[in-house]
XYZ file of C-alpha atoms in Angstrom:
210
model
C 82.408 80.363 66.471
C 81.947 77.657 63.846
C 82.554 74.076 64.968
C 84.458 71.689 62.705
C 81.770 69.070 63.317
C 79.511 67.687 66.040
C 82.399 65.772 67.597
C 84.372 68.969 68.189
C 81.288 70.642 69.682
C 80.874 67.670 72.021
C 84.497 67.888 73.156
C 84.079 71.568 74.017
C 80.937 70.796 76.017
C 82.744 67.932 77.744
C 85.466 70.305 78.962
C 82.821 72.599 80.473
C 81.083 69.662 82.152
C 84.309 68.122 83.460
C 84.943 71.212 85.597
C 81.604 70.722 87.348
C 82.659 67.307 88.722
C 79.181 65.809 88.341
C 78.887 62.503 90.170
C 77.690 59.540 88.098
C 75.789 61.417 85.357
C 73.839 59.810 82.531
C 73.894 61.348 79.066
C 70.640 61.395 77.096
C 71.121 62.245 73.420
C 68.430 63.350 70.986
C 68.914 61.521 67.664
C 70.205 61.985 65.195
C 72.464 64.988 65.591
C 72.781 64.749 69.350
C 74.538 61.375 69.302
C 77.937 62.470 67.879
C 77.840 65.496 70.204
C 77.133 63.246 73.186
C 79.816 60.667 72.384
C 82.865 62.696 73.534
C 80.912 63.792 76.608
C 80.344 60.183 77.679
C 84.008 59.404 77.009
C 85.236 62.309 79.134
C 82.800 61.797 82.022
C 82.841 57.960 81.838
C 79.062 58.034 81.715
C 76.392 55.899 80.104
C 74.680 57.002 76.891
C 70.956 56.662 76.249
C 68.544 58.068 73.661
C 65.286 59.987 73.891
C 63.401 59.332 70.665
C 61.136 62.127 69.431
C 59.926 63.156 65.993
C 58.830 66.475 64.548
C 56.003 66.371 62.052
C 55.246 68.947 59.385
C 52.010 69.394 57.474
C 51.860 67.432 54.220
C 50.694 70.496 52.264
C 52.978 73.071 53.841
C 56.604 72.119 54.530
C 57.194 75.157 56.744
C 54.257 74.304 59.013
C 55.172 72.038 61.948
C 52.116 70.590 63.646
C 54.022 69.328 66.644
C 56.640 67.072 68.196
C 55.776 63.565 69.360
C 57.227 60.948 71.666
C 55.673 57.583 72.419
C 53.612 59.047 75.259
C 53.314 62.772 74.618
C 52.494 65.302 71.916
C 53.655 68.895 72.043
C 51.525 70.689 69.479
C 52.959 73.811 67.890
C 51.205 76.922 69.246
C 48.951 78.959 67.015
C 48.253 76.166 64.537
C 44.639 75.281 63.806
C 44.669 71.817 62.255
C 41.978 69.183 61.927
C 41.982 66.857 64.932
C 41.694 63.697 62.830
C 44.684 64.760 60.728
C 46.771 65.285 63.866
C 45.755 61.916 65.327
C 46.508 60.009 62.113
C 49.784 61.818 61.537
C 51.084 61.450 65.080
C 50.229 57.740 65.147
C 52.351 57.307 61.993
C 55.208 59.126 63.710
C 54.867 56.934 66.798
C 55.146 53.830 64.632
C 58.370 55.277 63.267
C 59.573 55.971 66.815
C 58.901 52.323 67.734
C 60.875 51.222 64.686
C 63.746 53.522 65.694
C 63.774 52.110 69.226
C 63.968 48.579 67.819
C 66.917 49.558 65.620
C 68.955 51.405 68.240
C 67.719 49.716 71.457
C 69.016 52.517 73.675
C 65.799 54.092 74.946
C 66.027 55.900 78.261
C 64.105 54.301 81.167
C 63.208 55.283 84.734
C 65.468 52.701 86.356
C 68.456 54.329 84.638
C 67.407 57.938 85.319
C 66.110 57.899 88.889
C 68.388 59.726 91.319
C 70.971 60.663 88.676
C 72.019 63.907 87.061
C 70.791 63.797 83.468
C 72.648 65.622 80.709
C 70.358 66.142 77.698
C 72.395 66.669 74.537
C 71.551 67.787 71.006
C 73.489 69.533 68.212
C 71.470 72.751 68.440
C 68.144 74.292 69.400
C 65.926 76.590 67.346
C 62.411 76.596 68.859
C 63.084 74.395 71.877
C 59.967 72.261 71.309
C 61.834 68.965 70.989
C 63.956 69.684 74.056
C 60.867 70.700 76.035
C 59.199 67.388 75.205
C 62.291 65.450 76.286
C 62.336 67.347 79.588
C 58.660 66.503 80.141
C 59.435 62.840 79.492
C 62.398 62.744 81.888
C 61.043 64.710 84.870
C 58.564 61.986 85.977
C 61.517 59.564 86.104
C 62.750 61.420 89.228
C 66.247 62.503 88.194
C 68.450 64.238 90.752
C 69.097 67.127 88.364
C 68.580 67.932 84.681
C 71.150 69.779 82.575
C 70.714 70.873 78.959
C 74.047 70.706 77.116
C 73.983 72.352 73.699
C 76.555 73.807 71.295
C 74.320 76.522 69.829
C 70.880 77.847 70.703
C 68.585 80.748 69.875
C 68.167 83.361 72.570
C 64.401 82.838 72.623
C 64.707 79.076 73.137
C 67.296 79.519 75.884
C 65.047 81.929 77.755
C 62.202 79.412 77.531
C 64.170 76.302 78.494
C 66.612 77.425 81.176
C 63.795 77.933 83.684
C 62.709 74.284 83.265
C 66.019 72.652 84.222
C 68.694 72.962 86.894
C 71.312 74.264 84.486
C 71.681 75.010 80.787
C 75.163 74.915 79.274
C 75.357 76.616 75.883
C 78.543 77.362 73.970
C 76.928 80.166 71.984
C 73.602 81.992 71.609
C 73.936 84.222 68.548
C 71.891 87.408 68.412
C 71.265 86.783 64.723
C 70.592 83.056 64.347
C 71.346 81.609 60.909
C 70.166 78.009 61.422
C 72.015 75.213 63.237
C 73.954 74.062 60.172
C 75.555 77.477 59.772
C 77.582 76.856 62.941
C 79.208 73.645 61.681
C 81.678 73.181 58.836
C 80.508 69.562 58.587
C 76.793 69.150 59.298
C 76.118 65.916 57.419
C 73.098 63.873 58.481
C 73.943 60.509 59.998
C 72.669 57.218 58.578
C 71.270 54.424 60.750
C 74.485 52.458 60.255
C 76.632 55.387 61.387
C 74.501 55.839 64.507
C 74.670 52.144 65.382
C 78.450 52.254 64.939
C 78.727 55.233 67.300
C 76.597 53.469 69.903
C 78.688 50.293 69.652
C 81.861 52.349 69.965
C 80.445 53.984 73.083
C 79.745 50.588 74.695
C 83.210 49.307 73.824
C 84.957 52.347 75.299
C 82.906 52.207 78.500
C 83.976 48.593 79.047
C 87.697 49.442 78.694
């Protein structure tokens, strides 16, 4: 299956979720790609949309080497990588400054008062290693949600095996045996600009009020 775009993938996930009749869920999207996937889900379920801001960081000398994934409070370092501690600290602090800037731009950060006691649907456009999703789960669990669902259009088998044991349910539209990269499963996989993201968020607010 190849999705037309992230919006179509989100609509297909929304149909799966609608059948589960989840009471008062909250959708947590992982920017950037998770936002257009999440938008039709919030429309279908009449739920609120929030963001979990994380950033992956690669080594400056080796593009293929990811040193870890950072949020404001946590760092998930990539396994098997031996990297100078001072380099990691300096690099991650730079990424956290960028996260703070992103939060100021979008102003949709997830908080405990919104999460506590609710079923949380974590949404992204695809999963390869699962490191970003794992970090988001670790951020959300201390907020005492009722349940946590991962909702994803496409995912590697290895990542699904790792993540599905950490949440109450994982909804995946496809887990290809031979994974060709997330973009291969979308006809349109354009990266969103800040302005496009802000417009989607504003649209979400407007539709929830109607």
